Coordinates of C-alpha atoms in Angstrom, one line a residue:
M23 CA 0.0 0.0 0.0
T24 CA 1.5 3.4 -1.0
S25 CA 0.7 6.5 1.0
D26 CA -0.4 9.7 -0.5
P27 CA 2.6 12.0 -0.4
S28 CA 0.4 15.0 0.1
A29 CA -1.0 13.5 3.3
S30 CA 2.3 14.2 5.2
K31 CA 2.2 17.9 4.2
P32 CA 0.8 20.3 6.7
P33 CA -2.3 22.1 5.4
A34 CA -1.7 25.6 4.1
A35 CA -2.2 28.2 6.8
S36 CA -5.5 30.2 6.6
A37 CA -5.5 33.9 6.2
R38 CA -6.4 34.3 9.8
E39 CA -3.5 32.1 10.9
Q40 CA -1.1 34.0 8.7
R41 CA -2.4 37.3 10.1
D42 CA -2.0 36.1 13.7
R43 CA 1.6 34.9 13.0
L44 CA 2.5 38.3 11.5
L45 CA 1.1 40.1 14.6
E46 CA 3.1 37.8 16.8
M47 CA 6.2 38.4 14.7
A48 CA 5.8 42.2 14.7
D49 CA 5.4 42.2 18.5
R50 CA 8.4 39.9 19.0
L51 CA 10.6 42.1 16.8
G52 CA 9.5 45.3 18.4
V53 CA 7.8 46.7 15.3
K54 CA 6.1 50.0 16.2
F55 CA 4.8 51.2 12.8
L56 CA 3.4 49.4 9.7
R57 CA 3.4 51.0 6.3
L58 CA 0.5 50.0 4.0
Q59 CA 2.3 50.4 0.7
F60 CA 0.8 50.8 -2.8
T61 CA 1.7 52.6 -6.0
D62 CA 0.0 55.3 -8.1
I63 CA -0.4 55.1 -11.9
L64 CA 3.1 56.5 -12.4
G65 CA 4.7 53.9 -10.2
V66 CA 5.4 56.2 -7.3
I67 CA 5.3 54.4 -3.9
K68 CA 2.6 55.7 -1.6
N69 CA 1.8 54.6 1.9
V70 CA -0.5 55.0 4.9
E71 CA 1.4 54.4 8.2
V72 CA -0.4 53.0 11.2
P73 CA 0.9 52.5 14.8
D74 CA 1.1 49.0 16.5
K75 CA -2.3 49.3 18.1
Q76 CA -3.9 49.4 14.6
F77 CA -1.9 46.4 13.1
G78 CA -4.8 44.0 13.4
D79 CA -7.3 46.3 11.6
A80 CA -4.6 47.0 9.0
L81 CA -3.9 43.4 8.2
D82 CA -7.7 42.7 8.1
G83 CA -8.0 45.3 5.3
H84 CA -10.0 47.8 7.4
I85 CA -7.8 50.8 6.6
M86 CA -9.1 53.5 4.2
F87 CA -7.4 56.4 2.6
D88 CA -8.3 59.5 0.5
G89 CA -7.7 58.4 -3.1
S90 CA -8.6 61.8 -4.6
S91 CA -5.1 63.2 -3.9
I92 CA -3.3 60.3 -5.6
E93 CA -2.1 60.8 -9.3
G94 CA -4.7 59.3 -11.6
F95 CA -6.9 57.7 -8.9
V96 CA -10.4 59.0 -8.4
R97 CA -12.6 62.0 -8.4
I98 CA -13.4 63.9 -5.2
E99 CA -16.9 62.5 -4.9
E100 CA -15.6 58.9 -4.8
S101 CA -12.4 59.4 -2.8
D102 CA -12.6 56.7 0.0
M103 CA -10.6 53.6 -0.9
Y104 CA -9.7 50.5 1.0
L105 CA -6.1 49.1 1.2
S106 CA -6.2 45.3 1.0
P107 CA -2.8 43.9 2.2
D108 CA -1.1 41.0 0.6
L109 CA 0.2 39.2 3.8
S110 CA 2.9 37.4 2.0
T111 CA 4.7 40.8 1.4
F112 CA 5.1 41.6 5.1
R113 CA 8.7 42.7 5.6
V114 CA 10.5 44.5 8.5
F115 CA 12.8 47.2 7.1
P116 CA 16.5 46.3 8.1
W117 CA 17.1 49.7 9.6
T118 CA 15.8 51.8 12.5
H119 CA 14.5 55.3 12.2
N120 CA 15.7 58.4 13.9
S121 CA 13.9 57.6 17.2
G122 CA 15.0 54.0 17.0
E123 CA 11.6 52.4 16.2
K124 CA 11.4 49.4 13.8
V125 CA 9.0 49.8 10.8
A126 CA 7.5 47.1 8.7
R127 CA 5.7 47.2 5.4
V128 CA 3.0 45.2 3.6
I129 CA 2.1 45.8 -0.1
C130 CA -1.6 46.4 -0.8
D131 CA -4.1 46.2 -3.5
V132 CA -6.6 49.1 -3.8
L133 CA -10.3 48.4 -3.5
N134 CA -13.4 50.5 -4.0
P135 CA -15.6 51.3 -1.0
D136 CA -17.8 48.2 -1.9
R137 CA -14.6 46.1 -1.8
S138 CA -14.6 45.5 -5.6
P139 CA -11.3 45.8 -7.4
F140 CA -10.4 49.4 -8.1
A141 CA -9.8 49.9 -11.9
G142 CA -6.9 52.4 -11.2
C143 CA -4.8 50.0 -9.1
P144 CA -1.6 49.0 -11.1
R145 CA -1.1 45.8 -9.0
L146 CA -4.5 44.6 -9.8
T147 CA -4.0 45.4 -13.5
L148 CA -1.0 43.0 -13.5
K149 CA -3.0 40.4 -11.6
R150 CA -5.7 40.4 -14.4
V151 CA -3.0 39.6 -17.0
I152 CA -1.6 36.9 -14.7
E153 CA -5.0 35.3 -14.6
R154 CA -5.3 35.4 -18.4
A155 CA -1.9 33.6 -18.6
Q156 CA -3.2 31.0 -16.1
R157 CA -6.3 30.3 -18.2
M158 CA -3.9 29.6 -21.1
G159 CA -1.9 27.3 -18.8
Y160 CA 1.1 29.5 -18.2
R161 CA 2.9 31.2 -15.4
M162 CA 5.4 34.0 -16.2
M163 CA 8.8 34.2 -14.5
A164 CA 10.7 37.5 -14.8
G165 CA 14.1 38.8 -13.8
P166 CA 15.1 42.5 -14.2
E167 CA 18.5 44.1 -14.4
A168 CA 17.8 47.5 -13.0
E169 CA 20.7 50.0 -13.3
F170 CA 21.1 53.3 -11.4
F171 CA 23.5 56.2 -10.8
L172 CA 25.0 57.4 -7.5
F173 CA 25.6 61.2 -7.4
Q174 CA 27.1 63.4 -4.7
A175 CA 24.8 65.4 -2.5
Q176 CA 25.3 68.9 -1.1
D177 CA 23.1 70.1 1.7
G178 CA 20.8 67.1 1.0
E179 CA 20.3 68.1 -2.6
P180 CA 21.8 66.0 -5.5
V181 CA 24.4 67.5 -7.8
L182 CA 25.5 66.1 -11.2
E183 CA 28.8 65.0 -9.9
T184 CA 29.3 61.2 -9.7
H185 CA 30.9 59.7 -6.7
D186 CA 33.6 57.8 -8.7
A187 CA 35.3 57.5 -12.1
G188 CA 34.8 53.7 -12.4
G189 CA 33.9 51.7 -15.4
Y190 CA 32.5 48.3 -16.1
F191 CA 33.4 45.8 -13.4
D192 CA 35.9 48.2 -11.8
L193 CA 37.1 47.7 -8.2
T194 CA 38.2 50.0 -5.4
P195 CA 39.8 52.5 -5.3
V196 CA 38.4 53.4 -8.7
D197 CA 34.9 52.2 -7.8
K198 CA 34.1 54.1 -4.6
G199 CA 30.6 52.9 -4.7
E200 CA 31.7 49.4 -3.8
E201 CA 31.0 49.8 -0.1
V202 CA 27.6 51.5 -0.8
R203 CA 26.6 48.5 -3.1
R204 CA 27.5 46.1 -0.3
Q205 CA 25.3 48.0 2.1
I206 CA 22.4 48.0 -0.4
V207 CA 22.9 44.2 -0.9
L208 CA 22.7 43.6 2.8
A209 CA 19.6 45.7 3.2
L210 CA 17.9 43.9 0.2
E211 CA 18.8 40.5 1.7
G212 CA 17.3 41.8 5.0
M213 CA 14.1 42.3 3.0
G214 CA 14.1 38.8 1.7
F215 CA 15.9 39.3 -1.7
E216 CA 18.2 36.7 -3.2
I217 CA 21.0 38.7 -4.8
E218 CA 22.9 37.1 -7.7
A219 CA 25.4 39.8 -8.6
A220 CA 26.4 43.4 -7.9
H221 CA 28.9 45.4 -10.0
H222 CA 29.9 48.8 -11.4
E223 CA 28.3 49.5 -14.8
V224 CA 29.8 51.1 -17.9
A225 CA 29.4 54.8 -17.0
A226 CA 31.0 56.6 -14.1
G227 CA 28.7 56.5 -11.0
Q228 CA 26.6 53.8 -12.6
H229 CA 25.8 50.5 -10.9
E230 CA 23.7 47.3 -11.3
I231 CA 22.5 44.8 -8.7
D232 CA 20.8 41.7 -10.0
F233 CA 18.2 39.8 -8.0
R234 CA 16.9 36.3 -8.6
Y235 CA 14.1 35.8 -11.1
D236 CA 10.7 35.1 -9.6
D237 CA 7.0 34.9 -10.3
V238 CA 6.0 38.0 -12.2
L239 CA 3.9 39.6 -9.4
A240 CA 6.7 39.0 -6.8
T241 CA 9.1 40.6 -9.3
A242 CA 7.0 43.7 -9.7
D243 CA 6.8 44.0 -5.9
N244 CA 10.6 43.5 -5.7
I245 CA 11.4 46.2 -8.4
S246 CA 9.4 48.7 -6.4
T247 CA 11.1 47.7 -3.2
F248 CA 14.5 47.7 -4.8
R249 CA 14.2 51.3 -5.8
F250 CA 13.1 52.3 -2.3
V251 CA 15.9 50.5 -0.6
V252 CA 18.6 51.8 -3.0
K253 CA 17.5 55.4 -2.5
N254 CA 17.4 55.0 1.3
V255 CA 20.7 53.3 1.7
A256 CA 22.4 55.9 -0.7
M257 CA 20.8 58.7 1.3
A258 CA 22.2 57.3 4.6
S259 CA 25.6 57.2 2.9
G260 CA 25.4 60.9 1.9
L261 CA 24.7 60.1 -1.8
H262 CA 21.8 60.5 -4.1
A263 CA 20.6 57.4 -6.1
T264 CA 18.6 58.0 -9.2
F265 CA 16.7 55.7 -11.6
M266 CA 16.4 58.5 -14.2
P267 CA 17.3 56.9 -17.5
K268 CA 19.7 59.4 -18.9
P269 CA 21.0 61.8 -16.3
I270 CA 24.2 62.8 -18.1
F271 CA 24.7 63.6 -21.8
G272 CA 27.4 61.7 -23.6
I273 CA 27.4 58.5 -21.5
N274 CA 25.3 55.4 -21.3
G275 CA 21.9 55.6 -19.7
S276 CA 20.3 53.2 -17.2
G277 CA 18.1 50.4 -18.5
M278 CA 16.1 47.6 -16.9
H279 CA 16.6 44.7 -19.2
T280 CA 13.8 42.2 -18.3
H281 CA 14.4 38.5 -18.7
Q282 CA 11.1 36.5 -19.0
S283 CA 10.0 32.9 -19.5
L284 CA 6.7 30.9 -19.3
L285 CA 6.2 27.8 -17.2
A286 CA 3.5 25.2 -17.6
G287 CA 3.8 23.4 -14.2
D288 CA 7.5 23.2 -13.6
R289 CA 8.4 22.9 -17.3
N290 CA 9.9 25.9 -19.3
V291 CA 7.7 26.0 -22.4
F292 CA 10.2 28.2 -24.2
H293 CA 12.6 25.4 -24.8
D294 CA 12.3 22.7 -27.5
D295 CA 15.3 20.5 -28.3
K296 CA 14.0 19.9 -31.8
G297 CA 12.8 23.4 -32.5
R298 CA 14.6 26.1 -34.5
W299 CA 17.4 27.5 -32.4
Q300 CA 16.1 25.0 -29.7
L301 CA 13.2 27.4 -29.1
S302 CA 9.6 26.3 -29.0
E303 CA 6.9 27.8 -31.2
V304 CA 5.4 29.3 -28.0
C305 CA 8.6 31.1 -27.4
L306 CA 8.9 32.4 -31.0
N307 CA 5.3 33.5 -31.0
Y308 CA 5.9 35.2 -27.6
I309 CA 8.8 37.1 -29.2
G310 CA 6.6 37.9 -32.1
G311 CA 4.1 39.5 -29.7
L312 CA 6.8 41.6 -28.0
L313 CA 8.0 42.9 -31.4
R314 CA 4.4 43.6 -32.7
H315 CA 3.5 45.6 -29.6
A316 CA 6.9 47.1 -28.9
S317 CA 5.9 50.6 -30.1
G318 CA 2.5 50.5 -28.4
M319 CA 3.9 49.5 -25.0
C320 CA 6.9 51.8 -25.2
A321 CA 5.3 54.7 -23.3
I322 CA 4.6 52.3 -20.4
T323 CA 8.1 50.6 -20.3
N324 CA 9.8 54.0 -21.0
P325 CA 7.5 56.6 -19.6
L326 CA 9.6 59.8 -19.2
V327 CA 10.6 62.6 -21.7
N328 CA 14.2 61.6 -20.5
S329 CA 13.6 57.9 -21.4
Y330 CA 14.1 58.7 -25.1
K331 CA 17.5 60.4 -24.5
R332 CA 18.6 56.9 -23.6
L333 CA 17.0 55.2 -26.6
V334 CA 19.4 56.7 -29.1
P335 CA 22.1 55.0 -31.3
G336 CA 25.6 54.8 -29.9
Y337 CA 25.0 54.0 -26.3
E338 CA 24.1 50.2 -26.4
A339 CA 20.4 50.9 -25.9
P340 CA 18.0 49.3 -28.4
T341 CA 16.4 51.5 -31.0
N342 CA 15.4 48.8 -33.6
I343 CA 12.5 46.4 -33.4
A344 CA 14.1 43.0 -34.1
W345 CA 15.4 39.9 -32.2
S346 CA 18.5 37.9 -32.1
E347 CA 20.0 34.9 -30.3
K348 CA 23.6 36.0 -30.8
N349 CA 24.1 39.8 -30.3
R350 CA 22.8 42.6 -28.0
S351 CA 21.9 45.2 -30.6
P352 CA 18.2 44.2 -31.2
L353 CA 15.2 44.9 -29.0
V354 CA 14.8 41.3 -28.0
R355 CA 17.7 38.9 -27.2
V356 CA 17.6 35.2 -26.5
P357 CA 20.5 34.5 -24.1
A358 CA 22.6 31.4 -24.8
P359 CA 21.4 29.0 -22.1
R360 CA 18.8 26.4 -23.0
G361 CA 16.7 23.9 -21.2
A362 CA 15.2 25.2 -17.9
A363 CA 17.1 28.5 -18.3
T364 CA 15.7 29.4 -21.8
R365 CA 14.4 32.9 -21.7
V366 CA 14.0 36.1 -23.7
E367 CA 15.4 39.4 -22.7
L368 CA 13.5 42.6 -23.6
R369 CA 16.1 45.4 -23.6
M370 CA 14.1 48.6 -24.0
P371 CA 12.5 49.1 -20.5
D372 CA 14.1 51.6 -18.1
P373 CA 13.9 51.7 -14.4
S374 CA 11.7 54.7 -14.2
C375 CA 8.7 52.6 -15.3
N376 CA 5.8 51.5 -13.2
P377 CA 6.8 47.9 -12.8
Y378 CA 3.3 46.5 -12.4
L379 CA 2.1 48.2 -15.7
A380 CA 5.3 47.5 -17.6
L381 CA 5.2 43.7 -16.7
A382 CA 1.5 43.6 -17.5
V383 CA 2.0 44.9 -21.0
M384 CA 5.0 42.7 -21.7
L385 CA 3.1 39.6 -20.6
A386 CA 0.0 40.7 -22.5
A387 CA 2.0 41.3 -25.7
G388 CA 3.7 37.9 -25.4
L389 CA 0.4 36.1 -24.8
D390 CA -1.2 37.9 -27.8
G391 CA 1.7 36.6 -29.9
I392 CA 1.0 33.0 -28.7
E393 CA -2.8 33.4 -29.4
Q394 CA -2.3 35.0 -32.8
G395 CA 0.6 32.7 -33.8
I396 CA 2.8 35.7 -34.6
D397 CA 6.0 34.8 -36.4
P398 CA 8.9 37.1 -35.4
G399 CA 10.8 36.2 -38.6
P400 CA 14.4 35.1 -38.6
P401 CA 16.8 36.4 -36.0
I402 CA 19.0 39.3 -36.9
N403 CA 22.5 38.2 -35.9
K404 CA 24.4 41.1 -37.5
N405 CA 25.1 44.2 -35.5
I406 CA 22.1 46.4 -36.3
F407 CA 23.9 49.4 -35.0
K408 CA 26.4 49.2 -37.9
M409 CA 23.8 48.6 -40.6
S410 CA 22.8 51.4 -43.0
H411 CA 19.3 52.7 -43.2
R412 CA 18.8 50.8 -46.5
E413 CA 20.0 47.5 -44.9
R414 CA 17.5 48.0 -42.1
R415 CA 14.6 48.8 -44.5
H416 CA 15.5 45.7 -46.6
L417 CA 15.3 43.5 -43.5
R418 CA 12.0 45.3 -42.5
I419 CA 13.5 46.4 -39.1
D420 CA 11.4 49.2 -37.8
E421 CA 12.4 51.7 -35.1
L422 CA 11.1 52.4 -31.7
P423 CA 9.3 55.8 -31.1
A424 CA 11.9 58.7 -31.1
N425 CA 10.3 60.6 -28.2
L426 CA 7.5 60.4 -25.6
S427 CA 4.9 62.1 -27.9
E428 CA 5.5 59.4 -30.6
A429 CA 5.2 56.7 -28.0
L430 CA 1.9 58.0 -26.7
D431 CA 0.6 58.1 -30.3
A432 CA 1.6 54.5 -30.7
M433 CA 0.0 53.6 -27.4
E434 CA -3.3 55.1 -28.5
K435 CA -3.3 53.1 -31.7
D436 CA -2.7 49.7 -30.0
P437 CA -6.0 48.2 -28.8
L438 CA -4.1 45.5 -26.8
I439 CA -2.5 48.1 -24.6
R440 CA -5.8 49.8 -23.8
E441 CA -7.5 46.5 -23.1
T442 CA -4.6 45.5 -20.8
L443 CA -4.5 48.7 -18.8
G444 CA -8.3 49.2 -18.8
D445 CA -9.9 52.5 -19.7
H446 CA -9.3 54.2 -16.3
I447 CA -5.5 53.8 -16.3
F448 CA -5.2 54.2 -20.1
K449 CA -7.0 57.6 -19.9
H450 CA -5.3 58.9 -16.8
F451 CA -1.8 57.7 -17.9
L452 CA -2.2 59.4 -21.3
E453 CA -3.5 62.7 -19.8
A454 CA -0.6 62.8 -17.4
K455 CA 2.0 62.1 -20.0
R456 CA 0.6 64.4 -22.6
E457 CA 0.8 67.1 -20.0
E458 CA 4.4 66.2 -19.2
W459 CA 5.3 66.4 -22.9
A460 CA 3.5 69.8 -23.4
D461 CA 5.4 71.2 -20.4
Y462 CA 8.7 69.9 -21.9
I463 CA 8.4 71.4 -25.3
R464 CA 7.5 74.8 -23.8
Q465 CA 10.8 75.0 -22.1
V466 CA 13.9 76.8 -23.5
S467 CA 17.0 74.8 -22.9
S468 CA 20.7 75.8 -22.5
W469 CA 21.4 73.8 -25.7
E470 CA 19.1 76.3 -27.5
H471 CA 20.8 79.2 -26.0
E472 CA 24.2 77.9 -27.1
R473 CA 23.0 77.0 -30.6
Y474 CA 20.9 80.0 -31.5
L475 CA 21.4 83.1 -29.2
K476 CA 24.4 84.5 -31.0
V477 CA 23.6 83.2 -34.5
Y478 CA 20.0 84.5 -35.0

């Protein structure tokens, strides 16, 4: 007689049991404040902080906030919103605050007063696409490579002076950010991250810390937490960390290359020993979806006026809509490992994006490619950066939008992006970004003064 292996496993803890364990842990660790954390449509972290006597109500989802003051949320007449915590995201910050208290956080979804999902919650937007993938039998895994700059600070304000003159993989004494990176890694590990690598990037003052790939929702939560931790540790070290894509002219900008794969159960469905390039048709169609919707989702993955100062030729950032399994110049790259490690790397996102919305549109684009059977065409294994315009046209290689305005135009023309975001986020995001672009083009820059003032 064989026993049922599941019979020896303890039953999953109920939400009530999990909530009670968290309350006991918070008391044991001396946590005095709990941050109920969420993000606005632009990806900026917001929070409501409660003292320890309110932890029970907070974990039960009884805390409300005024949504009318949050970017792109709701009108004044429908302002009260509930914060529904995801108890699995409870973490204690690995530092104490000025008065010595410990503070924890839990990431929340935003609900309407009747407890229905709020259409403007970015995290719930990603969850809807995850559910679509599940109905197709897939689970997305994602791993970002988020780059950032460290600048000097004077009187608490950042100045455009990097803290070092290091380059790719440099060491101390050239890389003076080495110790700060270590402190960031320790803080992230204290928040439950599994760090794979940390190193100096190509430009002076530029760094990268890679954390382990994970389920796509956990990855989005981790990106948001990562940016928060990096900024806080840098500030404690007297430096300013920025995820601005292109803070300095003439050097490489910061990207957030995003590795992604689909699992069916525990099997990586992107791999096929007998397939072309050992890639499955599912993988190729997924790539086809990313390429077809690249322009439409560009405003989400690259949301700033400044994002398009990075997406220019000459600085390793992709500008051409193509894929390759051998070089890094196209938009989509398939790294060499196969088998369980088979994945695709989308190279256009930058770290200023809202991670929930960015991952939502990436996954939606890939799933659309699978459903529509989109053929990505053959890989482009020549260096696209060195091709002439005629060669690119011959190979039907299109280009990404050249600026935020073009990206917003492409977003408006892509029905998949609107469907993925929902009308609420789609409308409010467009309004905010059209206003940002209009404000930008009204400005008169120092470049214009230098170029025109004496000549005309």
